[in-house]
Short mmCIF file of C-alpha atoms and ligand atoms in Angstrom, two decimals:
data_model
loop_
_atom_site.label_atom_id
_atom_site.label_comp_id
_atom_site.label_asym_id
_atom_site.label_seq_id
_atom_site.Cartn_x
_atom_site.Cartn_y
_atom_site.Cartn_z
CA MET A 1 96.99 78.34 83.77
CA LYS A 2 98.10 81.90 83.80
CA VAL A 3 96.43 84.57 86.04
CA LEU A 4 96.66 88.43 85.91
CA VAL A 5 96.05 90.59 88.80
CA VAL A 6 95.51 94.08 88.05
CA GLY A 7 96.77 96.79 90.50
CA GLY A 8 99.83 97.38 92.67
CA GLY A 9 98.65 97.89 96.28
CA GLY A 10 98.89 95.58 99.34
CA ARG A 11 95.47 93.94 98.52
CA GLU A 12 96.86 93.06 95.16
CA HIS A 13 99.91 91.46 96.51
CA ALA A 14 97.72 89.39 98.94
CA LEU A 15 95.55 88.28 96.26
CA ALA A 16 98.36 87.41 93.87
CA TRP A 17 100.26 85.82 97.18
CA LYS A 18 97.10 83.64 97.44
CA LEU A 19 96.41 82.80 93.88
CA ALA A 20 100.20 81.70 93.52
CA GLN A 21 99.51 78.91 96.07
CA SER A 22 96.77 77.24 93.73
CA PRO A 23 98.32 73.95 91.95
CA LYS A 24 96.35 74.82 89.02
CA VAL A 25 98.08 78.05 88.61
CA GLN A 26 101.46 78.15 86.66
CA ALA A 27 102.05 81.94 86.39
CA VAL A 28 100.67 85.10 88.33
CA TYR A 29 101.24 88.32 86.60
CA VAL A 30 100.63 91.52 88.53
CA ALA A 31 100.10 94.94 86.82
CA PRO A 32 101.89 97.10 87.56
CA GLY A 33 102.67 95.40 90.83
CA ASN A 34 104.98 96.55 93.47
CA GLY A 35 108.38 95.78 95.14
CA GLY A 36 106.95 92.64 96.89
CA THR A 37 105.46 91.43 93.79
CA ALA A 38 108.92 91.71 92.27
CA LEU A 39 110.64 90.04 94.95
CA ASP A 40 108.47 86.82 94.88
CA ALA A 41 109.77 84.53 92.34
CA ARG A 42 106.22 83.21 91.56
CA LEU A 43 105.07 86.45 90.67
CA GLU A 44 106.01 88.72 87.66
CA ASN A 45 105.23 92.22 87.35
CA ILE A 46 103.95 93.70 84.05
CA ALA A 47 104.41 97.35 83.49
CA ILE A 48 101.18 98.09 81.73
CA THR A 49 98.50 100.39 83.27
CA ASP A 50 96.37 101.23 80.47
CA VAL A 51 93.22 99.23 79.99
CA GLN A 52 93.52 98.61 76.16
CA THR A 53 96.95 97.68 76.32
CA LEU A 54 96.45 95.46 79.19
CA ARG A 55 93.69 93.66 77.33
CA GLU A 56 95.89 93.02 74.22
CA TRP A 57 98.48 91.82 76.33
CA ALA A 58 96.24 89.35 78.28
CA LEU A 59 94.82 87.88 74.76
CA ALA A 60 98.34 87.35 73.66
CA GLU A 61 99.51 85.65 76.82
CA LYS A 62 96.20 83.72 76.91
CA ILE A 63 95.40 84.76 80.63
CA ALA A 64 92.87 82.37 81.86
CA LEU A 65 91.54 84.61 84.85
CA THR A 66 91.91 88.33 85.58
CA VAL A 67 91.17 89.61 89.06
CA VAL A 68 90.98 93.41 89.60
CA GLY A 69 92.04 94.96 92.74
CA PRO A 70 91.26 98.71 92.66
CA GLU A 71 88.23 100.74 91.85
CA GLN A 72 89.82 103.07 89.38
CA PRO A 73 89.94 100.41 86.39
CA LEU A 74 86.61 99.07 87.47
CA ALA A 75 85.01 102.52 87.28
CA VAL A 76 86.52 103.00 83.78
CA GLY A 77 85.19 99.85 82.54
CA ILE A 78 87.96 97.21 82.36
CA VAL A 79 85.73 94.29 83.05
CA ASP A 80 83.43 95.42 79.83
CA GLU A 81 86.42 95.78 77.79
CA PHE A 82 88.19 92.38 79.09
CA ARG A 83 84.64 90.63 78.43
CA LEU A 84 83.91 92.03 75.21
CA HIS A 85 86.97 90.28 73.90
CA GLY A 86 86.37 87.13 75.52
CA LEU A 87 88.48 87.33 78.57
CA ARG A 88 87.56 85.81 82.05
CA VAL A 89 87.50 88.54 84.36
CA PHE A 90 86.49 88.77 88.03
CA GLY A 91 84.98 92.29 88.96
CA PRO A 92 81.92 94.52 88.28
CA THR A 93 81.10 96.23 84.98
CA LYS A 94 81.42 100.00 84.93
CA ALA A 95 77.59 100.23 85.45
CA ALA A 96 77.80 97.96 88.42
CA ALA A 97 80.93 99.89 89.71
CA GLN A 98 78.78 102.77 90.15
CA LEU A 99 77.89 101.46 93.60
CA GLU A 100 81.11 102.90 94.55
CA SER A 101 82.01 105.49 91.93
CA SER A 102 78.70 107.55 92.53
CA LYS A 103 77.60 108.18 95.86
CA ALA A 104 74.31 109.57 94.35
CA PHE A 105 73.67 106.37 92.52
CA SER A 106 74.36 104.18 95.46
CA LYS A 107 72.09 106.43 97.77
CA ALA A 108 69.25 106.30 95.22
CA PHE A 109 69.90 102.58 94.76
CA MET A 110 69.73 101.85 98.58
CA GLN A 111 66.51 104.13 99.09
CA ARG A 112 64.71 102.30 95.96
CA HIS A 113 65.31 99.12 97.30
CA GLY A 114 64.76 99.56 100.99
CA ILE A 115 68.51 98.94 102.00
CA PRO A 116 69.16 100.56 105.55
CA THR A 117 71.47 103.66 105.16
CA ALA A 118 71.46 107.18 106.59
CA GLU A 119 68.75 109.59 105.61
CA TYR A 120 70.15 111.88 102.98
CA GLU A 121 69.35 114.48 99.98
CA THR A 122 71.55 115.15 96.97
CA PHE A 123 72.40 118.58 95.84
CA THR A 124 73.93 120.59 92.91
CA ASP A 125 72.83 123.89 94.42
CA ALA A 126 75.02 125.41 97.00
CA ILE A 127 72.21 127.67 98.43
CA ALA A 128 69.86 124.75 98.91
CA ALA A 129 72.69 122.71 100.36
CA HIS A 130 73.31 125.43 102.92
CA ALA A 131 69.73 125.71 103.94
CA TYR A 132 69.59 121.89 104.35
CA VAL A 133 72.38 121.86 106.65
CA ASP A 134 71.05 124.71 108.64
CA GLU A 135 67.68 122.83 109.04
CA LYS A 136 69.25 119.57 110.19
CA GLY A 137 72.07 120.88 112.31
CA ALA A 138 75.55 119.31 113.16
CA PRO A 139 77.07 116.86 113.31
CA ILE A 140 76.18 115.99 109.44
CA VAL A 141 78.10 114.47 106.93
CA ILE A 142 78.98 115.81 103.36
CA LYS A 143 79.91 113.63 100.61
CA ALA A 144 81.24 114.63 97.25
CA ASP A 145 80.03 112.79 94.30
CA GLY A 146 82.43 110.46 92.43
CA LEU A 147 85.56 108.69 93.13
CA ALA A 148 87.76 110.61 95.55
CA ALA A 149 90.09 108.25 97.21
CA GLY A 150 88.65 108.52 100.35
CA LYS A 151 89.10 112.37 100.59
CA GLY A 152 85.56 113.26 99.39
CA VAL A 153 83.88 112.76 102.81
CA VAL A 154 83.53 115.42 105.65
CA VAL A 155 82.30 114.30 108.88
CA ALA A 156 81.31 117.79 109.97
CA MET A 157 81.00 118.39 113.78
CA SER A 158 80.06 121.77 113.46
CA LEU A 159 77.65 123.79 111.10
CA HIS A 160 80.72 126.04 110.22
CA GLU A 161 82.65 122.98 109.04
CA ALA A 162 79.46 121.66 107.07
CA HIS A 163 79.11 125.02 105.45
CA GLU A 164 82.91 125.15 104.35
CA ALA A 165 82.68 121.47 102.97
CA ILE A 166 79.61 122.47 100.90
CA GLU A 167 81.43 125.88 99.70
CA PHE A 168 84.63 123.72 98.65
CA MET A 169 82.59 120.74 96.94
CA LEU A 170 80.13 122.88 95.12
CA ALA A 171 82.11 126.11 94.45
CA PRO A 172 84.53 125.29 91.51
CA ASP A 173 87.10 127.71 92.94
CA PRO A 174 90.09 125.92 93.52
CA SER A 175 91.64 129.15 95.39
CA PHE A 176 89.06 128.46 97.99
CA ASN A 177 90.16 125.31 99.76
CA PRO A 178 89.86 125.72 103.75
CA LEU A 179 90.00 122.01 104.29
CA GLY A 180 92.94 121.22 102.25
CA VAL A 181 91.10 118.79 100.11
CA THR A 182 92.69 117.89 96.78
CA HIS A 183 90.55 119.94 94.09
CA ASN A 184 88.47 117.94 91.59
CA ALA A 185 87.80 115.71 94.67
CA GLY A 186 84.54 114.79 93.27
CA GLY A 187 82.51 116.97 90.79
CA ALA A 188 79.66 119.49 91.39
CA ARG A 189 77.22 117.26 93.39
CA VAL A 190 77.12 116.40 96.97
CA VAL A 191 75.22 113.92 99.10
CA ILE A 192 74.50 115.36 102.64
CA GLU A 193 73.49 112.65 105.13
CA GLU A 194 72.58 112.17 108.76
CA PHE A 195 75.54 111.22 110.98
CA LEU A 196 75.28 107.79 112.21
CA GLN A 197 76.97 106.61 115.50
CA GLY A 198 78.35 102.96 116.42
CA GLU A 199 81.20 100.73 115.29
CA GLU A 200 82.18 100.37 111.92
CA ALA A 201 83.18 96.89 110.18
CA SER A 202 83.90 95.78 106.66
CA PHE A 203 81.43 93.27 105.34
CA ILE A 204 82.90 91.78 101.99
CA VAL A 205 81.41 89.14 99.73
CA MET A 206 81.85 87.58 96.41
CA CYS A 207 79.21 87.81 93.89
CA ASP A 208 78.46 86.14 90.64
CA GLY A 209 75.47 88.15 89.52
CA LYS A 210 72.96 86.00 91.52
CA ASN A 211 74.93 83.98 94.41
CA VAL A 212 77.04 85.50 97.22
CA ALA A 213 79.84 83.78 99.16
CA ALA A 214 80.67 85.79 102.11
CA MET A 215 84.35 86.58 102.91
CA ALA A 216 85.47 86.27 106.69
CA THR A 217 84.59 89.55 108.75
CA SER A 218 86.95 92.10 109.19
CA GLN A 219 87.54 95.70 110.52
CA ASP A 220 90.00 98.09 109.42
CA HIS A 221 91.35 101.37 111.25
CA LYS A 222 90.90 104.36 109.21
CA ARG A 223 92.53 107.14 111.54
CA LEU A 224 96.03 107.78 111.33
CA LEU A 225 96.98 107.46 115.16
CA ASP A 226 96.32 105.25 118.12
CA GLY A 227 92.92 105.39 119.76
CA ASP A 228 91.31 106.19 116.42
CA GLN A 229 92.65 109.79 116.47
CA GLY A 230 94.04 112.09 113.83
CA PRO A 231 93.21 112.32 110.16
CA ASN A 232 91.49 109.75 108.03
CA THR A 233 93.68 107.20 105.94
CA GLY A 234 93.15 104.55 103.57
CA GLY A 235 93.54 102.27 106.51
CA MET A 236 96.23 101.78 109.06
CA GLY A 237 95.50 98.12 109.88
CA ALA A 238 92.84 95.41 110.02
CA TYR A 239 92.09 92.17 111.34
CA SER A 240 89.91 89.19 110.73
CA PRO A 241 87.46 88.20 112.18
CA ALA A 242 85.81 91.12 113.64
CA PRO A 243 83.83 90.23 116.99
CA VAL A 244 81.63 93.10 116.38
CA VAL A 245 80.05 91.09 113.70
CA THR A 246 78.20 88.70 116.00
CA PRO A 247 76.06 85.95 114.13
CA THR A 248 73.08 88.10 114.60
CA VAL A 249 74.92 91.01 113.02
CA HIS A 250 76.15 88.85 110.17
CA ALA A 251 72.77 87.49 109.39
CA ARG A 252 71.20 91.01 109.48
CA ALA A 253 73.63 92.32 107.20
CA MET A 254 73.20 89.52 104.69
CA ARG A 255 69.50 89.56 104.99
CA GLU A 256 69.08 93.47 104.90
CA ILE A 257 71.83 94.76 102.94
CA ILE A 258 73.88 92.09 100.69
CA LEU A 259 70.91 90.02 99.40
CA PRO A 260 68.77 92.95 98.70
CA THR A 261 71.67 94.77 96.86
CA ILE A 262 72.56 91.76 94.51
CA LYS A 263 68.66 91.32 94.04
CA GLY A 264 68.22 94.89 93.27
CA MET A 265 71.01 95.12 90.77
CA GLU A 266 69.77 92.00 88.85
CA LYS A 267 66.29 93.68 88.80
CA ASP A 268 67.77 97.06 87.61
CA GLY A 269 69.50 95.15 84.86
CA ILE A 270 72.94 95.59 86.04
CA PRO A 271 73.95 92.40 87.73
CA PHE A 272 76.67 92.94 90.23
CA THR A 273 79.87 90.65 89.62
CA GLY A 274 82.93 90.87 91.89
CA PHE A 275 83.79 91.75 95.48
CA LEU A 276 81.19 93.82 97.07
CA TYR A 277 82.21 95.62 100.09
CA ALA A 278 79.80 97.20 102.44
CA GLY A 279 80.91 99.66 104.92
CA LEU A 280 78.65 98.89 107.77
CA MET A 281 77.94 101.00 110.98
CA ILE A 282 76.64 98.94 113.76
CA THR A 283 74.47 101.13 115.89
CA PRO A 284 74.65 100.63 119.81
CA ASP A 285 70.99 98.90 119.60
CA GLY A 286 72.31 96.43 117.10
CA LYS A 287 70.99 97.87 113.94
CA VAL A 288 72.97 97.62 110.91
CA LYS A 289 73.23 100.53 108.32
CA THR A 290 75.30 100.88 105.14
CA LEU A 291 77.79 103.59 105.35
CA GLU A 292 79.00 103.02 101.65
CA PHE A 293 79.55 100.32 99.01
CA ASN A 294 82.94 99.69 97.62
CA CYS A 295 82.98 97.40 94.44
CA ARG A 296 86.24 95.87 95.38
CA MET A 297 88.06 94.24 98.22
CA GLY A 298 89.30 96.47 101.02
CA ASP A 299 92.65 97.16 101.70
CA PRO A 300 94.18 96.59 104.01
CA GLU A 301 91.32 94.05 105.11
CA THR A 302 92.26 91.79 102.15
CA GLN A 303 95.74 91.06 103.88
CA PRO A 304 94.43 89.31 106.86
CA ILE A 305 91.42 87.88 105.16
CA MET A 306 93.74 86.21 102.41
CA MET A 307 96.00 84.78 105.15
CA ARG A 308 92.87 82.93 106.68
CA LEU A 309 91.52 81.70 103.41
CA LYS A 310 92.00 77.90 103.27
CA SER A 311 90.26 77.35 100.02
CA ASP A 312 91.74 77.56 96.47
CA LEU A 313 91.17 81.10 95.48
CA PHE A 314 91.81 80.27 91.72
CA GLU A 315 89.00 77.71 91.90
CA VAL A 316 86.71 79.87 93.83
CA MET A 317 87.42 82.61 91.30
CA MET A 318 86.56 80.29 88.31
CA ALA A 319 83.45 79.27 90.08
CA ALA A 320 82.42 83.02 90.33
CA THR A 321 83.05 83.84 86.82
CA SER A 322 81.08 81.02 86.00
CA GLY A 323 78.01 81.73 87.79
CA LYS A 324 78.54 78.85 90.14
CA LEU A 325 79.29 80.37 93.66
CA ASP A 326 76.33 78.65 94.99
CA GLU A 327 78.56 75.43 94.83
CA VAL A 328 81.41 76.81 96.68
CA GLU A 329 82.01 76.68 100.35
CA LEU A 330 84.70 79.07 101.54
CA GLU A 331 86.95 77.43 104.35
CA TRP A 332 88.80 79.71 106.93
CA ASP A 333 91.58 79.20 109.30
CA ARG A 334 89.86 79.71 112.63
CA ARG A 335 92.89 81.77 113.93
CA VAL A 336 92.85 85.53 114.03
CA ALA A 337 94.89 87.14 111.32
CA LEU A 338 96.21 90.96 112.21
CA GLY A 339 97.74 93.41 109.68
CA VAL A 340 99.77 96.60 110.71
CA VAL A 341 100.41 99.12 108.17
CA MET A 342 103.80 100.61 108.11
CA ALA A 343 103.45 104.14 106.29
CA ALA A 344 105.70 106.50 104.86
CA HIS A 345 106.88 109.79 106.46
CA GLY A 346 104.19 112.60 105.74
CA TYR A 347 101.34 110.09 105.17
CA PRO A 348 98.49 110.54 104.52
CA LEU A 349 99.05 114.43 103.26
CA GLN A 350 102.55 114.34 101.66
CA PRO A 351 104.06 110.80 101.54
CA ARG A 352 107.70 110.73 101.10
CA LYS A 353 109.14 108.49 98.48
CA GLY A 354 112.66 106.85 98.05
CA ASP A 355 113.50 105.73 101.81
CA VAL A 356 115.32 102.63 101.68
CA ILE A 357 113.68 99.48 103.46
CA THR A 358 115.89 97.24 105.46
CA GLY A 359 115.28 94.32 107.69
CA LEU A 360 112.69 92.82 105.43
CA PRO A 361 112.36 88.99 105.90
CA SER A 362 113.15 86.67 103.10
CA VAL A 363 110.17 85.85 100.89
CA ASN A 364 108.48 82.56 102.12
CA THR A 365 106.62 80.54 99.66
CA SER A 366 105.16 77.70 101.51
CA GLY A 367 101.89 79.05 101.98
CA ALA A 368 102.02 78.05 105.49
CA GLU A 369 103.88 80.66 107.19
CA ASP A 370 102.09 82.63 109.93
CA THR A 371 103.62 86.06 109.40
CA VAL A 372 103.82 87.51 105.93
CA VAL A 373 105.00 91.24 104.89
CA PHE A 374 102.56 92.25 102.04
CA HIS A 375 104.02 95.23 100.26
CA ALA A 376 102.05 98.23 98.99
CA GLY A 377 103.87 101.47 98.23
CA THR A 378 107.33 99.82 97.62
CA ALA A 379 109.58 99.65 94.61
CA THR A 380 112.68 97.80 93.96
CA ALA A 381 115.72 100.08 93.97
CA ALA A 382 116.57 100.86 90.39
CA GLY A 383 120.06 99.72 89.66
CA GLY A 384 120.71 99.37 93.39
CA ALA A 385 121.86 95.95 95.30
CA LYS A 386 120.06 92.97 94.49
CA GLY A 387 116.65 92.88 96.33
CA GLY A 388 116.99 96.48 97.39
CA VAL A 389 113.61 97.86 98.26
CA MET A 390 112.36 101.40 98.84
CA THR A 391 109.37 103.11 99.58
CA SER A 392 107.20 104.57 96.74
CA GLY A 393 103.86 105.50 98.30
CA GLY A 394 102.00 106.39 101.44
CA ARG A 395 101.12 102.99 102.74
CA VAL A 396 104.37 100.90 102.40
CA LEU A 397 103.85 97.69 104.17
CA CYS A 398 101.15 95.53 105.93
CA VAL A 399 102.88 93.28 108.43
CA THR A 400 100.35 90.38 108.68
CA ALA A 401 100.49 87.89 111.56
CA MET A 402 98.22 84.91 112.39
CA ALA A 403 97.82 83.34 115.77
CA SER A 404 95.11 81.95 118.27
CA SER A 405 94.10 85.20 119.76
CA VAL A 406 93.76 88.74 118.57
CA LYS A 407 96.63 89.30 121.39
CA GLU A 408 98.80 86.97 120.14
CA ALA A 409 98.36 88.04 116.58
CA GLN A 410 99.08 91.51 117.38
CA HIS A 411 102.17 90.75 119.42
CA GLN A 412 103.55 88.63 116.56
CA ALA A 413 102.86 91.34 113.87
CA TYR A 414 104.45 94.22 116.15
CA GLU A 415 107.52 92.02 116.77
CA ALA A 416 108.01 91.49 113.09
CA ALA A 417 107.22 95.21 112.19
CA LYS A 418 110.29 96.03 114.87
CA THR A 419 112.57 94.20 112.65
CA ILE A 420 111.74 96.44 109.44
CA HIS A 421 113.44 99.83 109.25
CA PHE A 422 112.84 103.00 106.93
CA ASP A 423 113.35 106.63 107.71
CA GLY A 424 110.26 108.30 108.80
CA ALA A 425 108.30 104.95 109.19
CA GLN A 426 104.79 105.41 110.99
CA TYR A 427 102.58 102.91 112.26
CA ARG A 428 99.88 102.63 114.86
CA LYS A 429 100.60 100.42 118.07
CA ASP A 430 97.15 99.63 118.85
CA ILE A 431 95.68 97.70 115.70
CA GLY A 432 93.06 95.29 117.14
CA PHE A 433 92.42 96.96 120.34
CA ARG A 434 88.31 97.10 119.80
CA ALA A 435 88.79 93.15 119.74
CA ILE A 436 90.71 92.80 122.91
CA LYS A 437 88.68 92.61 125.99
CA PRO A 438 90.33 94.85 128.79
P1 AMP B 501 82.62 106.74 103.18
O1 AMP B 501 83.69 106.90 102.00
O2 AMP B 501 81.24 106.97 102.92
O3 AMP B 501 82.83 105.29 103.75
O4 AMP B 501 82.85 107.61 104.29
C1 AMP B 501 84.20 107.45 104.94
C2 AMP B 501 84.03 107.48 106.43
O5 AMP B 501 83.59 108.66 106.97
C3 AMP B 501 83.52 106.23 106.96
O6 AMP B 501 84.46 105.16 106.99
C4 AMP B 501 83.05 106.66 108.14
O7 AMP B 501 83.96 106.74 109.30
C5 AMP B 501 82.70 108.33 108.01
N1 AMP B 501 81.25 108.23 107.53
C6 AMP B 501 80.56 108.31 106.45
N2 AMP B 501 79.26 108.49 106.52
C7 AMP B 501 79.15 108.74 107.87
C8 AMP B 501 77.95 108.90 108.55
N3 AMP B 501 76.63 108.86 107.78
N4 AMP B 501 77.83 109.02 109.83
C9 AMP B 501 79.08 108.95 110.31
N5 AMP B 501 80.17 108.66 109.82
C10 AMP B 501 80.19 108.48 108.52
N1 LIG B 502 89.95 99.96 104.07
C1 LIG B 502 89.04 100.57 103.47
C2 LIG B 502 88.74 100.60 102.26
O1 LIG B 502 89.20 99.55 101.53
O2 LIG B 502 88.08 101.20 101.46
#
């Protein structure tokens, strides 16, 4: 069977790598893919990003299953488009993807269905928003409505910062940009919410509209620098399992967040199919609250999670797209997988492209390897030497290792990262620190 993975990041490389291990899969196409998917002989990059063109191509190629990685194509309705033409696709519809694409939608949904989340109000009027912030005080969190690639959230530690964020997000004046946020970050609606304290974890499940299969637990590191300092990024590393998600927290997240969400979406007439990612805040007293929903897998969480998945992902996806997830039991490697993101010079604000990457290990295709370098922002050098790879985005590689403890997986990943070079490479030295007892 032929499979298509939509996207070109580290998450998509990991999904394609895992799908290619299935004996039922003859070919895995990745659209548009990256340097890593280009180097792997089992994968083939397809240079199409437009949804209609991709659908025509998938029909012509008789693609048996399409898996969509990023939120952008989901938010514009790639799943609706593929299904309309009889193609089997794993992901949420455009309406269901609003759980991620609209903060106002997801907050109202959570309130309506009694799903624990931070207290909030939605505003379109700046004056009312300023008054609300004055009343509540800092710290307080301001979120632009709409997809903003992680740049639409301001955790304001002072009232001044909160007012600035409101001015920026609600006043459509591009010259006023005190926070250096990309303008048009979200549109003219903001959600202002209570600041939650605790430890974050990524809780990701697969849904078929009714049934749920939980992925292994994971945690990522969003800040650029060691010790969770510096600016927010898309994620500088991740590991699985995450000890903070104890069996009690897991049961609570399923009971209080995931199952009511799936039931609520079904009741609202927009059944959720695809990966559902709840960003959890686990408070010091053991309560679990929803920080956000994503309608996709996490990146870089997918990389360690896919390394630990023992089940045949293709078969799991076929069950998930047939409403039969209740018949699936996911099997996980008991070891710890940990991924270290190597980012480009200037990431996250102005990542530099075109730096030549050397020292990459040769592509191993056995499926039994315990260190894998997943690519994200890489491209094969045009006209260059065979196999030449260079940086082409902010997060460049995710060096992922699996071992019997967090410490060993960490050591193994860093040993592998040390052999890889490109000018300006930056990576954190403490991925997994929260899971290592002092
Ligand atoms: P979001 O895109 O909503 O997940 O927000 C991005 C990041 O901002 C989260 O991963 C948290 O670190 C932080 N954040 C979001 N909402 C809150 C909140 N209510 N309290 C504290 N931190 C938050
Ligand atoms: N690692 C965070 C995310 O994928 O949203």
